[in-house]
Coordinates of C-alpha atoms in Angstrom, one line a residue:
X16 CA 7.3 -1.3 21.9
X17 CA 6.7 -4.6 23.7
X18 CA 9.3 -7.3 24.1
X19 CA 7.2 -9.6 21.9
X20 CA 7.3 -6.9 19.1
X21 CA 11.0 -6.4 19.5
X22 CA 11.6 -10.2 19.1
X23 CA 9.3 -10.3 16.1
X24 CA 11.2 -7.4 14.6
X25 CA 14.4 -9.4 14.8
X26 CA 13.1 -12.6 13.3
X27 CA 10.1 -11.8 11.0
X28 CA 9.8 -12.8 7.4
X29 CA 7.0 -11.8 5.0
X30 CA 5.6 -15.3 5.3
X31 CA 5.6 -15.0 9.1
X32 CA 3.5 -11.8 8.7
X33 CA 1.1 -13.7 6.4
X34 CA 0.8 -16.6 8.9
X35 CA 0.3 -14.3 11.9
X36 CA -2.3 -12.2 10.2
X37 CA -4.2 -15.3 9.1
X38 CA -4.0 -17.0 12.5
X39 CA -5.3 -13.9 14.2
X40 CA -8.4 -13.9 12.0
X41 CA -9.1 -17.6 12.0
X42 CA -12.4 -18.5 13.5
X43 CA -12.3 -21.4 16.1
X44 CA -15.8 -22.2 15.0
X45 CA -15.4 -22.4 11.2
X46 CA -11.7 -22.9 10.9
X47 CA -11.7 -20.3 8.1
X48 CA -10.0 -16.9 8.1
X49 CA -12.6 -14.2 8.4
X50 CA -12.6 -10.6 7.2
X51 CA -15.2 -9.0 9.4
X52 CA -18.4 -11.0 8.7
X53 CA -17.2 -12.6 5.5
X54 CA -15.0 -15.6 4.6
X55 CA -12.7 -14.5 1.6
X56 CA -11.5 -17.4 -0.6
X57 CA -8.2 -15.8 -1.7
X58 CA -7.0 -14.9 1.8
X59 CA -7.8 -18.4 3.0
X60 CA -5.8 -20.0 0.2
X61 CA -2.9 -17.6 1.1
X62 CA -3.3 -18.7 4.7
X63 CA -3.1 -22.4 3.7
X64 CA 0.2 -21.7 1.9
X65 CA 1.5 -19.9 5.0
X66 CA 0.6 -22.9 7.1
X67 CA 2.6 -25.1 4.7
X68 CA 5.6 -22.7 5.0
X69 CA 5.7 -23.4 8.8
X70 CA 6.9 -26.9 7.9
X71 CA 5.4 -28.5 10.9
X72 CA 3.3 -31.7 10.9
X73 CA 0.3 -30.1 12.5
X74 CA 0.3 -27.0 10.2
X75 CA 0.7 -29.1 7.1
X76 CA -2.3 -31.2 8.1
X77 CA -4.3 -28.1 8.9
X78 CA -3.4 -26.7 5.4
X79 CA -4.6 -29.9 3.8
X80 CA -7.9 -29.8 5.6
X81 CA -8.4 -26.2 4.8
X82 CA -7.6 -26.7 1.1
X83 CA -10.0 -29.6 0.8
X84 CA -12.8 -27.5 2.1
X85 CA -11.9 -24.5 -0.2
X86 CA -11.7 -26.6 -3.4
X87 CA -15.4 -27.5 -2.8
X88 CA -16.2 -23.9 -3.6
X89 CA -14.6 -23.8 -7.0
X90 CA -17.4 -23.3 -9.6
X91 CA -18.2 -25.8 -12.3
X92 CA -16.7 -23.4 -14.8
X93 CA -13.4 -23.2 -12.9
X94 CA -13.4 -19.8 -11.2
X95 CA -13.8 -19.1 -7.5
X96 CA -16.1 -16.7 -5.7
X97 CA -14.7 -13.8 -3.7
X98 CA -16.5 -14.9 -0.6
X99 CA -17.9 -18.3 0.4
X100 CA -21.4 -16.8 0.7
X101 CA -21.2 -15.8 -3.0
X102 CA -21.0 -19.4 -4.2
X103 CA -21.7 -20.4 -6.9
X104 CA -21.4 -16.9 -8.2
X105 CA -18.0 -15.5 -9.0
X106 CA -18.0 -11.7 -9.4
X107 CA -14.2 -11.3 -10.0
X108 CA -13.3 -12.6 -13.4
X109 CA -9.6 -12.8 -12.4
X110 CA -10.1 -14.6 -9.1
X111 CA -8.9 -17.9 -10.5
X112 CA -5.7 -16.3 -11.8
X113 CA -5.0 -14.7 -8.5
X114 CA -5.2 -18.1 -6.8
X115 CA -3.3 -20.1 -9.5
X116 CA 0.2 -18.9 -8.4
X117 CA -0.4 -20.0 -4.8
X118 CA -1.4 -23.5 -6.0
X119 CA 1.7 -23.6 -8.2
X120 CA 3.9 -22.7 -5.3
X121 CA 2.3 -25.5 -3.2
X122 CA 4.0 -27.9 -5.5
X123 CA 7.1 -27.2 -3.4
X124 CA 5.4 -29.2 -0.6
X125 CA 4.2 -32.1 -2.7
X126 CA 6.3 -34.5 -0.8
X127 CA 4.4 -33.8 2.4
X128 CA 0.9 -33.1 1.0
X129 CA 0.2 -36.6 -0.1
X130 CA -1.3 -38.0 -3.3
X131 CA -4.9 -37.0 -2.6
X132 CA -4.1 -33.4 -1.9
X133 CA -1.6 -33.1 -4.8
X134 CA -4.3 -34.5 -7.1
X135 CA -6.8 -31.9 -5.9
X136 CA -4.4 -29.1 -6.4
X137 CA -3.6 -30.2 -10.0
X138 CA -7.3 -30.7 -10.7
X139 CA -8.1 -27.2 -9.5
X140 CA -5.3 -25.7 -11.7
X141 CA -6.6 -27.6 -14.7
X142 CA -10.1 -26.2 -14.2
X143 CA -8.7 -22.7 -13.7
X144 CA -6.7 -22.8 -17.0
X145 CA -9.7 -24.3 -18.8
X146 CA -11.9 -21.4 -17.6
X147 CA -9.5 -18.8 -19.1
X148 CA -8.5 -20.6 -22.3
X149 CA -11.1 -18.9 -24.5
X150 CA -11.3 -15.5 -22.7
X151 CA -9.9 -12.2 -23.7
X152 CA -7.8 -10.9 -20.8
X153 CA -6.3 -7.6 -19.9
X154 CA -2.5 -7.7 -20.7
X155 CA -1.4 -8.0 -17.0
X156 CA -3.7 -11.0 -16.6
X157 CA -2.9 -12.5 -20.0
X158 CA 0.7 -12.4 -18.8
X159 CA -0.3 -14.2 -15.6
X160 CA -2.2 -16.9 -17.6
X161 CA 0.7 -17.5 -20.0
X162 CA 3.3 -17.8 -17.2
X163 CA 1.2 -20.1 -15.1
X164 CA 0.0 -22.2 -17.9
X165 CA 3.0 -22.3 -20.2
X166 CA 5.9 -21.0 -18.2
X167 CA 6.6 -18.1 -20.6
X168 CA 4.7 -15.2 -22.3
X169 CA 5.0 -13.0 -25.3
X170 CA 2.6 -10.4 -23.9
X171 CA 4.1 -6.9 -23.9
X172 CA 3.4 -4.9 -20.7
X173 CA 3.7 -1.2 -20.3
X174 CA 5.1 -1.0 -16.8
X175 CA 5.5 2.8 -16.9
X176 CA 1.8 3.1 -16.1
X177 CA 1.8 0.5 -13.4
X178 CA 0.3 1.2 -10.0
X179 CA 1.7 -0.3 -6.8
X180 CA -0.9 -3.1 -7.0
X181 CA -0.1 -3.7 -10.7
X182 CA 3.6 -4.2 -9.8
X183 CA 2.6 -6.7 -7.1
X184 CA 0.6 -8.8 -9.5
X185 CA 3.3 -8.6 -12.2
X186 CA 5.9 -9.8 -9.7
X187 CA 3.7 -12.7 -8.5
X188 CA 3.7 -13.9 -12.2
X189 CA 7.3 -13.1 -13.0
X190 CA 8.7 -15.1 -10.0
X191 CA 8.1 -18.3 -11.9
X192 CA 10.4 -17.1 -14.7
X193 CA 13.1 -15.1 -12.9
X194 CA 13.8 -13.1 -9.8
X195 CA 11.7 -9.8 -9.9
X196 CA 13.9 -6.7 -9.5
X197 CA 12.7 -3.3 -8.1
X198 CA 14.4 0.1 -8.8
X199 CA 11.9 2.3 -7.1
X200 CA 12.3 1.2 -3.4
X201 CA 13.8 3.4 -0.7
X202 CA 15.4 1.1 1.9
X203 CA 15.9 4.0 4.4
X204 CA 12.2 4.6 4.5
X205 CA 11.1 1.0 3.8
X206 CA 8.7 2.3 1.2
X207 CA 8.2 2.1 -2.6
X208 CA 8.3 5.6 -3.9
X209 CA 6.6 7.3 -6.9
X210 CA 3.0 6.1 -6.2
X211 CA -0.1 7.6 -4.7
X212 CA -0.3 6.9 -1.0
X213 CA -3.0 6.4 1.6
X214 CA -2.3 7.7 5.1
X215 CA -3.1 5.6 8.1
X216 CA -3.2 8.0 11.1
X217 CA 0.3 9.5 11.4
X218 CA 2.2 7.4 8.8
X219 CA 1.8 6.2 5.2
X220 CA -0.3 3.1 4.9
X221 CA 1.8 0.1 4.0
X222 CA 1.3 -1.7 0.7
X223 CA 2.1 -5.3 -0.3
X224 CA 5.2 -4.1 -2.2
X225 CA 6.5 -2.3 0.9
X226 CA 6.4 -5.4 3.0
X227 CA 7.9 -7.7 0.4
X228 CA 10.9 -5.4 -0.4
X229 CA 12.3 -5.2 3.2
X230 CA 15.6 -7.0 3.5
X231 CA 16.3 -7.1 7.3
X232 CA 14.4 -5.7 10.2
X233 CA 10.9 -4.3 9.7
X234 CA 10.1 -0.8 10.9
X235 CA 7.3 -0.6 13.5
X236 CA 5.0 0.8 10.8
X237 CA 5.2 -2.5 8.9
X238 CA 4.9 -4.7 11.9
X239 CA 1.4 -3.5 12.8
X240 CA -1.2 -6.1 12.1
X241 CA -3.1 -5.8 8.8
X242 CA -5.5 -8.0 6.9
X243 CA -3.5 -7.5 3.6
X244 CA -0.4 -9.1 5.1
X245 CA -2.0 -12.5 4.5
X246 CA -1.6 -11.9 0.7
X247 CA 2.2 -11.8 1.2
X248 CA 2.1 -15.6 0.8
X249 CA 1.7 -15.2 -2.9
X250 CA 5.3 -13.9 -3.6
X251 CA 8.6 -15.3 -2.5
X252 CA 10.9 -12.2 -2.7
X253 CA 12.0 -9.3 -4.8
X254 CA 15.5 -8.0 -5.4
X255 CA 16.2 -4.3 -4.8
X256 CA 18.5 -2.8 -7.4
X257 CA 19.2 0.6 -5.7
X258 CA 20.8 1.3 -2.4
X259 CA 19.3 4.6 -1.1
X260 CA 20.7 5.1 2.4
X261 CA 19.4 8.6 3.1
X262 CA 16.4 8.8 5.4
X263 CA 14.8 11.7 3.4
X264 CA 13.1 11.4 0.0
X265 CA 11.7 14.3 -2.0
X266 CA 9.6 14.1 -5.1
X267 CA 8.2 17.2 -6.7
X268 CA 6.2 18.8 -3.8
X269 CA 6.1 15.8 -1.6
X270 CA 8.6 15.0 1.2
X271 CA 9.1 11.8 3.3
X272 CA 11.6 11.4 6.2
X273 CA 12.4 9.2 9.1
X274 CA 12.5 10.6 12.6
X275 CA 13.4 7.9 15.1
X276 CA 11.1 5.0 14.2
X277 CA 8.3 7.2 12.6
X278 CA 7.9 7.8 8.9
X279 CA 6.8 11.4 8.5
X280 CA 5.3 13.0 5.3
X281 CA 4.6 16.4 3.9
X282 CA 2.5 16.2 0.8
X283 CA 1.2 19.0 -1.4
X284 CA -2.2 19.6 -3.0
X285 CA -2.3 21.5 -6.4
X286 CA 1.4 22.1 -6.4
X287 CA 3.7 21.0 -9.2
X288 CA 7.5 21.7 -9.3
X289 CA 7.1 24.3 -6.6
X290 CA 4.4 26.3 -8.5
X291 CA 0.7 26.6 -7.7
X292 CA -1.1 27.6 -10.9
X293 CA -4.6 28.9 -10.0
X294 CA -7.6 28.0 -12.1
X295 CA -8.5 30.7 -14.7
X296 CA -12.0 31.0 -13.2
X297 CA -12.8 31.2 -9.6
X298 CA -16.0 31.3 -7.6
X299 CA -15.8 31.5 -3.9
X300 CA -17.6 28.6 -2.4
X301 CA -17.1 26.9 0.9
X302 CA -15.2 24.0 -0.7
X303 CA -12.6 25.9 -2.7
X304 CA -11.5 28.7 -0.4
X305 CA -8.1 26.9 -0.1
X306 CA -6.7 26.5 -3.6
X307 CA -3.3 25.3 -2.5
X308 CA -2.2 23.4 0.6
X309 CA 0.3 21.1 2.2
X310 CA -0.6 18.3 4.6
X311 CA 1.8 17.1 7.3
X312 CA 1.3 14.3 9.8
X313 CA 0.3 15.6 13.3
X314 CA 2.6 13.1 15.1
X315 CA 3.5 14.1 18.7
X316 CA 7.0 15.0 17.8
X317 CA 6.0 17.4 15.0
X318 CA 6.0 21.1 15.8
X319 CA 5.0 23.9 13.4
X320 CA 5.9 27.6 13.8
X321 CA 5.6 30.8 11.8
X322 CA 8.7 33.0 11.7
X323 CA 10.0 31.2 14.7
X324 CA 6.9 31.7 16.8
X325 CA 3.8 29.7 17.6
X326 CA 0.9 30.7 15.4
X327 CA -2.0 29.6 13.2
X328 CA -2.1 32.4 10.6
X329 CA 0.6 33.5 8.1
X330 CA 1.0 35.8 5.1
X331 CA 2.9 35.5 1.9
X332 CA 6.6 35.7 2.5
X333 CA 6.6 34.4 6.0
X334 CA 8.5 31.2 6.8
X335 CA 6.6 28.2 8.2
X336 CA 8.9 25.7 10.0
X337 CA 8.0 22.0 10.3
X338 CA 10.2 20.4 12.9
X339 CA 10.6 16.8 14.0
X340 CA 13.0 15.5 16.6
X341 CA 15.7 15.0 14.0
X342 CA 14.9 17.2 11.0
X343 CA 13.6 20.7 10.2
X344 CA 11.9 21.9 6.9
X345 CA 10.7 25.3 5.9
X346 CA 7.9 26.5 3.6
X347 CA 7.5 29.9 2.1
X348 CA 4.7 31.0 -0.2
X349 CA 5.3 34.0 -2.5
X350 CA 3.3 35.6 -5.3
X351 CA 4.9 34.7 -8.7
X352 CA 2.4 36.1 -11.1
X353 CA -0.8 38.2 -11.1
X354 CA -2.4 39.9 -8.2
X355 CA -4.3 38.7 -5.2
X356 CA -4.8 38.7 -1.5
X357 CA -4.3 35.5 0.5
X358 CA -4.3 34.4 4.1
X359 CA -2.5 31.3 5.2
X360 CA -3.8 29.0 7.9
X361 CA -2.3 26.2 10.0
X362 CA -4.9 23.9 11.4
X363 CA -5.8 20.2 12.0
X364 CA -7.5 18.7 9.0
X365 CA -7.2 15.2 7.5
X366 CA -5.6 14.9 4.1
X367 CA -7.8 13.4 1.3
X368 CA -6.0 10.0 1.5
X369 CA -6.4 9.6 5.3
X370 CA -7.9 6.2 6.2
X371 CA -7.1 6.3 9.9
X372 CA -10.5 8.0 10.5
X373 CA -12.4 4.8 9.8
X374 CA -14.4 3.4 12.7
X375 CA -13.7 4.8 16.2
X376 CA -11.6 7.7 14.9
X377 CA -14.2 9.1 12.5
X378 CA -14.0 12.7 13.9
X379 CA -10.3 12.8 14.8
X380 CA -7.8 14.7 12.7
X381 CA -4.3 13.1 12.2
X382 CA -2.8 15.8 9.9
X383 CA -1.9 19.4 9.9
X384 CA -3.1 21.4 6.9
X385 CA -1.0 24.3 5.9
X386 CA -3.3 26.1 3.4
X387 CA -3.4 29.3 1.5
X388 CA -6.9 30.8 1.6
X389 CA -7.9 33.0 -1.4
X390 CA -9.6 36.3 -0.5
X391 CA -9.4 37.7 -3.9
X392 CA -7.2 37.4 -7.0
X393 CA -6.8 37.9 -10.7
X394 CA -7.6 35.1 -13.1
X395 CA -4.0 34.9 -14.2
X396 CA -2.3 34.1 -10.9
X397 CA 0.4 31.8 -9.6
X398 CA 2.2 31.3 -6.3
X399 CA 5.7 30.0 -5.9
X400 CA 6.3 27.6 -2.9
X401 CA 9.8 27.1 -1.5
X402 CA 10.4 23.9 0.4
X403 CA 13.8 23.9 2.1
X404 CA 15.7 21.7 4.5
X405 CA 17.6 23.3 7.4
X406 CA 20.9 22.7 5.6
X407 CA 19.6 24.7 2.6
X408 CA 18.9 28.0 4.5

């Protein structure tokens, strides 16, 4: 890690990440933040807020100039396009409601923005609210509209079905009423748990809720530059209600643990509560030879062995050890019900949620697959999978 990264790790805030991500992508020719070959409206308004948060004369002036140019792309109806080149078409019905909280937060800086810029912000908000006044909205966005327009809402939300992105949008709205509180965050891993995850090379891909929930120093995984960090400008902070200090988290068949500064993961496929129930019917095709599997990141400090020896093939009953520099875990597959012949394999293969292969890494594998290959079996068949820590043996 460079000295610059170490210094950033000591001083960074979520708004700093938003500012740095925007600055890196700001074109010297256009002055806009670019995402590849496009100019996204929402990210540019986020960047404008991050400029204001720097509280410097030059960044405030830059934010005012940027905002005046962006407001020109608000449609007559009151919504905004996703990208500048879409204007005057707006393909995202909720784009205006995504932008409204940022404009409301800009009122914090009204004493330095000046009368003209403040008037432009209020006029834009008025057009946004008028656009949605007669529309039927999904509950999450009706809640957003009510909070931003009236300061309160009677909309009932079922948070039990929320995705990670749903929680983010909910908190962005809720912050205007009270401090959002999170009870599903693991501080030791700096990760919100209980949601589907993408994998970026050797570590879980960060999400907005992961960045905003950190209270203290960011792990290296979260300090890596990412376009999505610009959107952190939309939310001030969230309070964490649980204090989980362990550096291991286990949920059903999935396992996450810290080893040094690396967040490792071992995730299952077709395994629930330690049981792999095979489908009643089975036809051997090239795609379904492996009916049950685990994926583990192939970080340099991960070693996999079978009954204490290097190997790539295992049978039912043998112990597969997954070892990092600080932790060891053990897998064992055993026939629970029915009859069958299986052959286990350990090989490099990317998990389904691996996004690190995009671009230059298209043909590189960042995961180990520990899969059980079906040779033949009865229709009524199940395999029990034991996943133990070294202290459990």
